[in-house]
Amino acid sequence: MYKRDGNYYIFLTRPPDGQFVLKSSSPWGPYEVKVLADRIALSFTDIYPGGRSPVLAPITWGDDGFPSLVTVNGAWGDYEYPLPRADVPSALRTDEFSGTALRPEWEWNHNPDVSGIEVNNGITLRTVTVTSDLYSARNTLTHRIRGPIGTGTAHLNVANMADGDRVGLATLRDKSSWIGIEREGDVYSIVTVGGLTMNTDWTTNSTGAVVERRPLGDARDVYLRMVADIRPGGPGNTVFSYSVDGQTFETVGASFTLYNNWEFSMGYRYGIFNYATKALGGSVTVSSFTNA
């Protein structure tokens, strides 16, 4: 709520792509309502399948007491900074998880079970969930995809996986896919899985199906990569690949579609996961993640 010239204003989203502005001379109402098609001031714009991006734009106040957005040729423009510019480090870098805490750009998909996490010049993810459902797996570590075409590469050591474990890198949303390593007995395989979906009440509709499976052999240091085209209105797809030396990558599986629906407002994210399908006890170490 804001107060200006004796009036109170409340700004509300009108799903999926509009803005309500409410105005009253009393904080208790009644309120006049105006619908604005554009976002105003510090807010966000939809850039699906990448989610929503923050925007900052100037506003002017009309004779009716309502604000309106200043546009350039009817669209967002390049505006002067209202305060001195403060540059921040680029998001395009390699994170080697130095120290004992995650950087602020990382988020957990669930409230984490901290007993299964150790950050110490790399991050160790111990299995804390027995499930066949990625959406139900605890301690999935997520990171925003940098567009318009983002490349994420996770360097993993999987020597301590237990029988039945699944570890991988996902394009995580309500319609997801992933590349990863599965261990069955003493056999390690590279797999791609597609068709994971959620219902609108956030329950799992489908746990997906394996699209391709390849033997990993004796390698235990593995690089998993996904290239995601999140340009609004673009082809909207992701391609998975892997490497055992960090130099030569082999594509695995098909190109997976990225969807533009707005209900899951965060958009697609990188998701690094490790869960058990048989019993707890396994772990993997993520040595680094490169966001390019």
CSV table of N, CA and C in Angstrom, one decimal, residues 18-156:
chain,number,residue,atom,x,y,z
A,18,GLY,N,-2.0,-8.6,-16.6
A,18,GLY,CA,-2.5,-7.2,-16.3
A,18,GLY,C,-2.2,-6.8,-14.9
A,19,GLN,N,-2.6,-5.6,-14.6
A,19,GLN,CA,-2.3,-4.9,-13.4
A,19,GLN,C,-3.5,-4.2,-12.9
A,20,PHE,N,-4.0,-4.4,-11.6
A,20,PHE,CA,-5.0,-3.6,-11.0
A,20,PHE,C,-4.3,-2.5,-10.2
A,21,VAL,N,-4.9,-1.3,-10.2
A,21,VAL,CA,-4.5,-0.3,-9.3
A,21,VAL,C,-5.8,0.1,-8.5
A,22,LEU,N,-5.8,0.1,-7.2
A,22,LEU,CA,-6.9,0.4,-6.4
A,22,LEU,C,-6.6,1.8,-5.7
A,23,LYS,N,-7.6,2.7,-5.6
A,23,LYS,CA,-7.4,4.0,-5.0
A,23,LYS,C,-8.5,4.4,-4.1
A,24,SER,N,-8.2,4.9,-2.9
A,24,SER,CA,-9.2,5.3,-2.0
A,24,SER,C,-8.7,6.4,-1.1
A,25,SER,N,-9.6,7.2,-0.6
A,25,SER,CA,-9.2,8.3,0.4
A,25,SER,C,-9.0,7.7,1.8
A,26,SER,N,-9.4,6.4,2.0
A,26,SER,CA,-9.3,5.8,3.3
A,26,SER,C,-8.6,4.4,3.1
A,27,PRO,N,-7.8,4.0,4.0
A,27,PRO,CA,-7.2,2.7,3.8
A,27,PRO,C,-8.2,1.5,3.9
A,28,TRP,N,-9.4,1.8,4.5
A,28,TRP,CA,-10.4,0.8,4.6
A,28,TRP,C,-11.4,0.8,3.4
A,29,GLY,N,-11.2,1.7,2.5
A,29,GLY,CA,-12.0,1.7,1.3
A,29,GLY,C,-13.3,2.6,1.5
A,30,PRO,N,-14.2,2.6,0.5
A,30,PRO,CA,-14.2,1.8,-0.7
A,30,PRO,C,-13.1,2.3,-1.7
A,31,TYR,N,-12.8,1.4,-2.6
A,31,TYR,CA,-11.7,1.6,-3.5
A,31,TYR,C,-12.3,1.7,-5.0
A,32,GLU,N,-11.7,2.7,-5.7
A,32,GLU,CA,-11.9,2.7,-7.2
A,32,GLU,C,-10.9,1.8,-7.8
A,33,VAL,N,-11.2,1.1,-8.9
A,33,VAL,CA,-10.3,0.1,-9.5
A,33,VAL,C,-10.1,0.5,-10.9
A,34,LYS,N,-8.8,0.5,-11.3
A,34,LYS,CA,-8.5,0.7,-12.7
A,34,LYS,C,-7.6,-0.4,-13.2
A,35,VAL,N,-7.8,-0.9,-14.4
A,35,VAL,CA,-7.0,-1.9,-14.9
A,35,VAL,C,-5.9,-1.3,-15.9
A,36,LEU,N,-4.7,-1.7,-15.6
A,36,LEU,CA,-3.6,-1.2,-16.5
A,36,LEU,C,-3.1,-2.5,-17.2
A,37,ALA,N,-2.9,-2.4,-18.5
A,37,ALA,CA,-2.4,-3.5,-19.3
A,37,ALA,C,-0.9,-3.7,-19.1
A,38,ASP,N,-0.2,-2.7,-18.7
A,38,ASP,CA,1.2,-2.8,-18.5
A,38,ASP,C,1.6,-2.8,-17.0
A,39,ARG,N,2.8,-3.3,-16.7
A,39,ARG,CA,3.3,-3.2,-15.4
A,39,ARG,C,3.8,-1.8,-15.1
A,40,ILE,N,3.9,-1.5,-13.9
A,40,ILE,CA,4.3,-0.1,-13.5
A,40,ILE,C,5.3,-0.1,-12.4
A,41,ALA,N,6.2,0.9,-12.5
A,41,ALA,CA,7.2,1.1,-11.4
A,41,ALA,C,8.1,-0.1,-11.3
A,42,LEU,N,8.5,-0.5,-10.1
A,42,LEU,CA,9.3,-1.7,-10.0
A,42,LEU,C,8.4,-2.9,-9.9
A,43,SER,N,8.5,-3.7,-10.9
A,43,SER,CA,7.6,-4.9,-11.0
A,43,SER,C,8.2,-5.9,-11.9
A,44,PHE,N,7.5,-6.7,-12.7
A,44,PHE,CA,8.1,-7.7,-13.5
A,44,PHE,C,7.3,-7.8,-14.8
A,45,THR,N,8.0,-8.4,-15.8
A,45,THR,CA,7.4,-8.7,-17.1
A,45,THR,C,7.5,-10.2,-17.4
A,46,ASP,N,6.5,-10.7,-18.0
A,46,ASP,CA,6.5,-12.1,-18.4
A,46,ASP,C,7.5,-12.4,-19.5
A,47,ILE,N,8.3,-13.4,-19.4
A,47,ILE,CA,9.3,-13.8,-20.4
A,47,ILE,C,9.3,-15.3,-20.6
A,48,TYR,N,8.1,-15.9,-20.5
A,48,TYR,CA,8.0,-17.4,-20.5
A,48,TYR,C,8.5,-17.9,-21.8
A,49,PRO,N,9.2,-19.1,-21.8
A,49,PRO,CA,9.3,-20.0,-20.7
A,49,PRO,C,10.3,-19.7,-19.6
A,50,GLY,N,11.0,-18.6,-19.6
A,50,GLY,CA,12.0,-18.3,-18.7
A,50,GLY,C,11.4,-17.7,-17.4
A,51,GLY,N,10.1,-17.5,-17.3
A,51,GLY,CA,9.5,-17.0,-16.0
A,51,GLY,C,9.2,-15.5,-16.1
A,52,ARG,N,9.5,-14.8,-15.1
A,52,ARG,CA,9.3,-13.4,-15.0
A,52,ARG,C,10.6,-12.6,-14.6
A,53,SER,N,10.7,-11.4,-15.2
A,53,SER,CA,11.9,-10.7,-15.0
A,53,SER,C,11.6,-9.3,-14.4
A,54,PRO,N,12.4,-8.9,-13.4
A,54,PRO,CA,12.1,-7.6,-12.8
A,54,PRO,C,12.4,-6.4,-13.8
A,55,VAL,N,11.5,-5.4,-13.7
A,55,VAL,CA,11.7,-4.2,-14.5
A,55,VAL,C,11.5,-3.0,-13.7
A,56,LEU,N,12.2,-1.9,-14.1
A,56,LEU,CA,12.0,-0.6,-13.4
A,56,LEU,C,11.7,0.4,-14.4
A,57,ALA,N,10.6,1.1,-14.3
A,57,ALA,CA,10.2,2.1,-15.3
A,57,ALA,C,9.6,3.3,-14.6
A,58,PRO,N,9.7,4.5,-15.1
A,58,PRO,CA,9.1,5.7,-14.5
A,58,PRO,C,7.6,5.7,-14.7
A,59,ILE,N,6.9,6.4,-13.9
A,59,ILE,CA,5.4,6.6,-14.0
A,59,ILE,C,5.1,8.0,-13.9
A,60,THR,N,3.9,8.4,-14.5
A,60,THR,CA,3.4,9.7,-14.3
A,60,THR,C,2.0,9.6,-13.7
A,61,TRP,N,1.5,10.7,-13.2
A,61,TRP,CA,0.2,10.7,-12.5
A,61,TRP,C,-0.8,11.6,-13.3
A,62,GLY,N,-1.9,11.0,-13.6
A,62,GLY,CA,-2.9,11.6,-14.4
A,62,GLY,C,-3.9,12.5,-13.6
A,63,ASP,N,-4.7,13.3,-14.3
A,63,ASP,CA,-5.7,14.1,-13.6
A,63,ASP,C,-6.7,13.3,-12.8
A,64,ASP,N,-6.9,12.0,-13.1
A,64,ASP,CA,-7.8,11.2,-12.3
A,64,ASP,C,-7.2,10.6,-11.1
A,65,GLY,N,-5.9,11.0,-10.8
A,65,GLY,CA,-5.2,10.5,-9.6
A,65,GLY,C,-4.6,9.1,-9.7
A,66,PHE,N,-4.7,8.5,-10.9
A,66,PHE,CA,-4.1,7.2,-11.1
A,66,PHE,C,-2.8,7.3,-11.9
A,67,PRO,N,-1.8,6.4,-11.6
A,67,PRO,CA,-0.5,6.4,-12.3
A,67,PRO,C,-0.6,5.7,-13.6
A,68,SER,N,0.3,6.1,-14.5
A,68,SER,CA,0.4,5.4,-15.8
A,68,SER,C,1.9,5.2,-16.1
A,69,LEU,N,2.2,4.2,-16.9
A,69,LEU,CA,3.6,3.9,-17.2
A,69,LEU,C,4.1,4.7,-18.3
A,70,VAL,N,5.3,5.2,-18.2
A,70,VAL,CA,6.0,5.9,-19.3
A,70,VAL,C,6.7,4.8,-20.2
A,71,THR,N,6.2,4.8,-21.5
A,71,THR,CA,6.7,3.8,-22.4
A,71,THR,C,7.5,4.5,-23.5
A,72,VAL,N,8.2,3.8,-24.3
A,72,VAL,CA,8.9,4.3,-25.5
A,72,VAL,C,8.4,3.5,-26.7
A,73,ASN,N,7.6,4.2,-27.5
A,73,ASN,CA,7.0,3.6,-28.7
A,73,ASN,C,6.1,2.5,-28.2
A,74,GLY,N,5.4,2.7,-27.1
A,74,GLY,CA,4.4,1.7,-26.6
A,74,GLY,C,5.0,0.5,-26.0
A,75,ALA,N,6.3,0.5,-25.7
A,75,ALA,CA,6.9,-0.7,-25.1
A,75,ALA,C,7.9,-0.2,-24.0
A,76,TRP,N,8.6,-1.2,-23.3
A,76,TRP,CA,9.6,-0.9,-22.4
A,76,TRP,C,10.7,-0.2,-23.1
A,77,GLY,N,11.4,0.8,-22.4
A,77,GLY,CA,12.5,1.5,-23.1
A,77,GLY,C,13.7,1.5,-22.2
A,78,ASP,N,14.7,2.2,-22.7
A,78,ASP,CA,16.0,2.5,-21.9
A,78,ASP,C,15.8,3.8,-21.2
A,79,TYR,N,15.7,3.7,-19.8
A,79,TYR,CA,15.4,4.8,-19.0
A,79,TYR,C,16.7,5.2,-18.2
A,80,GLU,N,16.7,6.5,-17.8
A,80,GLU,CA,17.8,6.9,-16.9
A,80,GLU,C,17.7,6.3,-15.6
A,81,TYR,N,18.8,5.9,-15.0
A,81,TYR,CA,18.8,5.3,-13.6
A,81,TYR,C,18.4,6.4,-12.6
A,82,PRO,N,17.4,6.0,-11.7
A,82,PRO,CA,16.9,7.0,-10.7
A,82,PRO,C,17.9,7.2,-9.6
A,83,LEU,N,18.9,6.3,-9.5
A,83,LEU,CA,19.9,6.4,-8.4
A,83,LEU,C,21.3,6.0,-9.1
A,84,PRO,N,22.4,6.3,-8.4
A,84,PRO,CA,23.7,6.0,-9.0
A,84,PRO,C,23.7,4.5,-9.3
A,85,ARG,N,24.3,4.1,-10.5
A,85,ARG,CA,24.4,2.7,-10.9
A,85,ARG,C,25.4,2.0,-10.0
A,86,ALA,N,25.0,0.8,-9.6
A,86,ALA,CA,25.9,-0.1,-8.8
A,86,ALA,C,26.1,-1.4,-9.6
A,87,ASP,N,27.2,-1.7,-10.2
A,87,ASP,CA,27.4,-2.9,-10.9
A,87,ASP,C,27.6,-4.1,-10.0
A,88,VAL,N,27.1,-5.2,-10.4
A,88,VAL,CA,27.2,-6.5,-9.6
A,88,VAL,C,28.0,-7.5,-10.5
A,89,PRO,N,28.5,-8.5,-9.8
A,89,PRO,CA,29.2,-9.6,-10.6
A,89,PRO,C,28.3,-10.2,-11.6
A,90,SER,N,28.8,-10.6,-12.8
A,90,SER,CA,28.0,-11.3,-13.8
A,90,SER,C,27.5,-12.6,-13.2
A,91,ALA,N,26.3,-12.9,-13.7
A,91,ALA,CA,25.7,-14.2,-13.3
A,91,ALA,C,26.3,-15.4,-14.1
A,92,LEU,N,27.0,-15.0,-15.2
A,92,LEU,CA,27.6,-16.0,-16.1
A,92,LEU,C,29.0,-16.3,-15.6
A,93,ARG,N,29.1,-17.4,-14.8
A,93,ARG,CA,30.3,-17.8,-14.2
A,93,ARG,C,30.3,-19.2,-13.8
A,94,THR,N,31.4,-19.7,-13.3
A,94,THR,CA,31.5,-21.0,-12.7
A,94,THR,C,31.5,-20.9,-11.2
A,95,ASP,N,30.6,-21.6,-10.6
A,95,ASP,CA,30.5,-21.6,-9.1
A,95,ASP,C,31.2,-23.0,-8.6
A,96,GLU,N,32.3,-22.9,-7.9
A,96,GLU,CA,32.9,-24.1,-7.4
A,96,GLU,C,32.5,-24.3,-5.9
A,97,PHE,N,31.5,-23.6,-5.4
A,97,PHE,CA,31.0,-23.8,-4.1
A,97,PHE,C,32.1,-23.7,-3.0
A,98,SER,N,32.9,-22.7,-3.2
A,98,SER,CA,33.9,-22.4,-2.2
A,98,SER,C,33.4,-22.0,-0.9
A,99,GLY,N,34.1,-22.2,0.2
A,99,GLY,CA,33.6,-21.9,1.5
A,99,GLY,C,32.6,-22.9,2.0
A,100,THR,N,31.7,-22.4,2.9
A,100,THR,CA,30.8,-23.4,3.6
A,100,THR,C,29.3,-22.9,3.4
A,101,ALA,N,29.1,-22.0,2.5
A,101,ALA,CA,27.7,-21.5,2.3
A,101,ALA,C,27.4,-21.3,0.8
A,102,LEU,N,26.2,-21.5,0.4
A,102,LEU,CA,25.8,-21.3,-1.0
A,102,LEU,C,25.7,-19.8,-1.3
A,103,ARG,N,26.0,-19.5,-2.5
A,103,ARG,CA,25.8,-18.1,-3.0
A,103,ARG,C,24.3,-17.8,-3.0
A,104,PRO,N,23.9,-16.5,-3.0
A,104,PRO,CA,22.4,-16.2,-2.8
A,104,PRO,C,21.6,-16.6,-4.1
A,105,GLU,N,22.2,-16.8,-5.2
A,105,GLU,CA,21.4,-17.1,-6.4
A,105,GLU,C,20.9,-18.5,-6.4
A,106,TRP,N,21.3,-19.4,-5.5
A,106,TRP,CA,20.8,-20.7,-5.4
A,106,TRP,C,19.6,-20.8,-4.5
A,107,GLU,N,18.7,-21.7,-4.9
A,107,GLU,CA,17.4,-21.9,-4.1
A,107,GLU,C,17.1,-23.4,-4.0
A,108,TRP,N,16.5,-23.8,-2.9
A,108,TRP,CA,16.0,-25.2,-2.8
A,108,TRP,C,14.6,-25.3,-3.3
A,109,ASN,N,14.3,-26.4,-3.9
A,109,ASN,CA,12.9,-26.6,-4.5
A,109,ASN,C,11.9,-26.9,-3.3
A,110,HIS,N,12.4,-27.5,-2.2
A,110,HIS,CA,11.6,-27.7,-1.0
A,110,HIS,C,12.4,-27.0,0.1
A,111,ASN,N,11.7,-26.9,1.3
A,111,ASN,CA,12.5,-26.6,2.5
A,111,ASN,C,13.5,-27.7,2.7
A,112,PRO,N,14.8,-27.4,2.7
A,112,PRO,CA,15.8,-28.4,2.7
A,112,PRO,C,15.9,-29.2,4.0
A,113,ASP,N,16.3,-30.5,3.8
A,113,ASP,CA,16.7,-31.3,4.9
A,113,ASP,C,18.2,-31.1,5.1
A,114,VAL,N,18.6,-30.3,6.0
A,114,VAL,CA,20.0,-29.9,6.1
A,114,VAL,C,20.9,-31.0,6.5
A,115,SER,N,20.4,-32.1,7.0
A,115,SER,CA,21.2,-33.3,7.3
A,115,SER,C,21.8,-33.9,6.1
A,116,GLY,N,21.2,-33.6,4.9
A,116,GLY,CA,21.7,-34.2,3.7
A,116,GLY,C,22.6,-33.3,2.8
A,117,ILE,N,23.0,-32.2,3.4
A,117,ILE,CA,23.7,-31.2,2.6
A,117,ILE,C,25.0,-30.8,3.3
A,118,GLU,N,26.1,-30.7,2.6
A,118,GLU,CA,27.4,-30.2,3.1
A,118,GLU,C,28.0,-29.4,2.0
A,119,VAL,N,28.3,-28.1,2.3
A,119,VAL,CA,29.0,-27.2,1.4
A,119,VAL,C,30.4,-27.0,2.0
A,120,ASN,N,31.4,-27.4,1.2
A,120,ASN,CA,32.8,-27.3,1.7
A,120,ASN,C,33.7,-27.5,0.5
A,121,ASN,N,33.8,-26.4,-0.3
A,121,ASN,CA,34.6,-26.5,-1.6
A,121,ASN,C,34.1,-27.6,-2.5
A,122,GLY,N,32.8,-27.4,-2.8
A,122,GLY,CA,32.0,-28.4,-3.5
A,122,GLY,C,30.8,-28.6,-2.6
A,123,ILE,N,29.7,-29.2,-3.1
A,123,ILE,CA,28.6,-29.5,-2.3
A,123,ILE,C,28.2,-31.0,-2.4
A,124,THR,N,28.1,-31.6,-1.2
A,124,THR,CA,27.7,-33.0,-1.1
A,124,THR,C,26.2,-33.1,-0.9
A,125,LEU,N,25.5,-33.8,-1.7
A,125,LEU,CA,24.1,-34.1,-1.6
A,125,LEU,C,23.9,-35.5,-1.2
A,126,ARG,N,23.5,-35.8,0.0
A,126,ARG,CA,23.1,-37.1,0.4
A,126,ARG,C,21.7,-37.4,0.1
A,127,THR,N,21.3,-38.6,-0.2
A,127,THR,CA,19.9,-38.9,-0.4
A,127,THR,C,19.1,-38.8,0.9
A,128,VAL,N,18.0,-38.1,0.8
A,128,VAL,CA,17.1,-37.9,2.0
A,128,VAL,C,15.7,-38.3,1.7
A,129,THR,N,15.4,-38.8,0.5
A,129,THR,CA,14.1,-39.2,0.1
A,129,THR,C,14.2,-40.5,-0.7
A,130,VAL,N,13.3,-41.4,-0.3
A,130,VAL,CA,13.1,-42.6,-1.2
A,130,VAL,C,11.8,-42.4,-2.0
A,131,THR,N,12.0,-42.3,-3.3
A,131,THR,CA,10.8,-42.0,-4.1
A,131,THR,C,11.2,-42.3,-5.6
A,132,SER,N,10.2,-42.4,-6.4
A,132,SER,CA,10.4,-42.5,-7.9
A,132,SER,C,9.9,-41.2,-8.5
A,133,ASP,N,9.7,-40.2,-7.8
A,133,ASP,CA,9.1,-38.9,-8.2
A,133,ASP,C,10.0,-37.8,-8.0
A,134,LEU,N,10.6,-37.2,-9.0
A,134,LEU,CA,11.5,-36.0,-8.8
A,134,LEU,C,10.8,-34.9,-8.1
A,135,TYR,N,9.6,-34.6,-8.3
A,135,TYR,CA,8.9,-33.5,-7.6
A,135,TYR,C,8.8,-33.8,-6.1
A,136,SER,N,8.8,-35.0,-5.7
A,136,SER,CA,8.7,-35.3,-4.3
A,136,SER,C,10.1,-35.4,-3.6
A,137,ALA,N,11.2,-35.4,-4.4
A,137,ALA,CA,12.5,-35.5,-3.8
A,137,ALA,C,12.9,-34.2,-3.1
A,138,ARG,N,13.4,-34.4,-1.9
A,138,ARG,CA,13.9,-33.2,-1.1
A,138,ARG,C,15.3,-32.9,-1.6
A,139,ASN,N,15.7,-31.6,-1.3
A,139,ASN,CA,17.0,-31.1,-1.6
A,139,ASN,C,17.4,-31.0,-3.0
A,140,THR,N,16.5,-30.7,-3.9
A,140,THR,CA,16.8,-30.3,-5.3
A,140,THR,C,17.3,-28.9,-5.3
A,141,LEU,N,18.5,-28.7,-5.8
A,141,LEU,CA,19.1,-27.3,-5.8
A,141,LEU,C,18.8,-26.7,-7.1
A,142,THR,N,18.3,-25.5,-7.1
A,142,THR,CA,17.9,-24.8,-8.3
A,142,THR,C,18.6,-23.5,-8.6
A,143,HIS,N,18.6,-23.1,-9.8
A,143,HIS,CA,19.3,-21.9,-10.3
A,143,HIS,C,18.6,-21.3,-11.5
A,144,ARG,N,18.4,-20.0,-11.5
A,144,ARG,CA,17.7,-19.5,-12.7
A,144,ARG,C,18.5,-19.6,-14.0
A,145,ILE,N,17.8,-19.8,-15.1
A,145,ILE,CA,18.4,-19.9,-16.4
A,145,ILE,C,18.6,-18.5,-17.0
A,146,ARG,N,19.8,-18.2,-17.4
A,146,ARG,CA,20.0,-16.9,-18.0
A,146,ARG,C,19.8,-17.0,-19.5
A,147,GLY,N,18.8,-16.2,-20.0
A,147,GLY,CA,18.5,-16.3,-21.4
A,147,GLY,C,19.4,-15.4,-22.3
A,148,PRO,N,19.1,-15.3,-23.6
A,148,PRO,CA,18.0,-15.9,-24.2
A,148,PRO,C,18.2,-17.4,-24.4
A,149,ILE,N,19.5,-17.9,-24.5
A,149,ILE,CA,19.8,-19.3,-24.6
A,149,ILE,C,20.8,-19.6,-23.5
A,150,GLY,N,20.4,-20.4,-22.5
A,150,GLY,CA,21.3,-20.6,-21.4
A,150,GLY,C,21.9,-22.0,-21.4
A,151,THR,N,23.1,-22.1,-21.0
A,151,THR,CA,23.8,-23.4,-20.9
A,151,THR,C,24.3,-23.6,-19.5
A,152,GLY,N,23.8,-24.7,-18.9
A,152,GLY,CA,24.2,-25.1,-17.5
A,152,GLY,C,25.0,-26.4,-17.5
A,153,THR,N,26.1,-26.4,-16.9
A,153,THR,CA,27.0,-27.6,-16.8
A,153,THR,C,27.3,-27.9,-15.4
A,154,ALA,N,26.9,-29.1,-14.9
A,154,ALA,CA,27.2,-29.6,-13.6
A,154,ALA,C,28.3,-30.6,-13.6
A,155,HIS,N,29.3,-30.5,-12.8
A,155,HIS,CA,30.4,-31.4,-12.7
A,155,HIS,C,30.2,-32.3,-11.5
A,156,LEU,N,30.0,-33.6,-11.6
A,156,LEU,CA,29.6,-34.4,-10.5
A,156,LEU,C,30.6,-35.5,-10.3
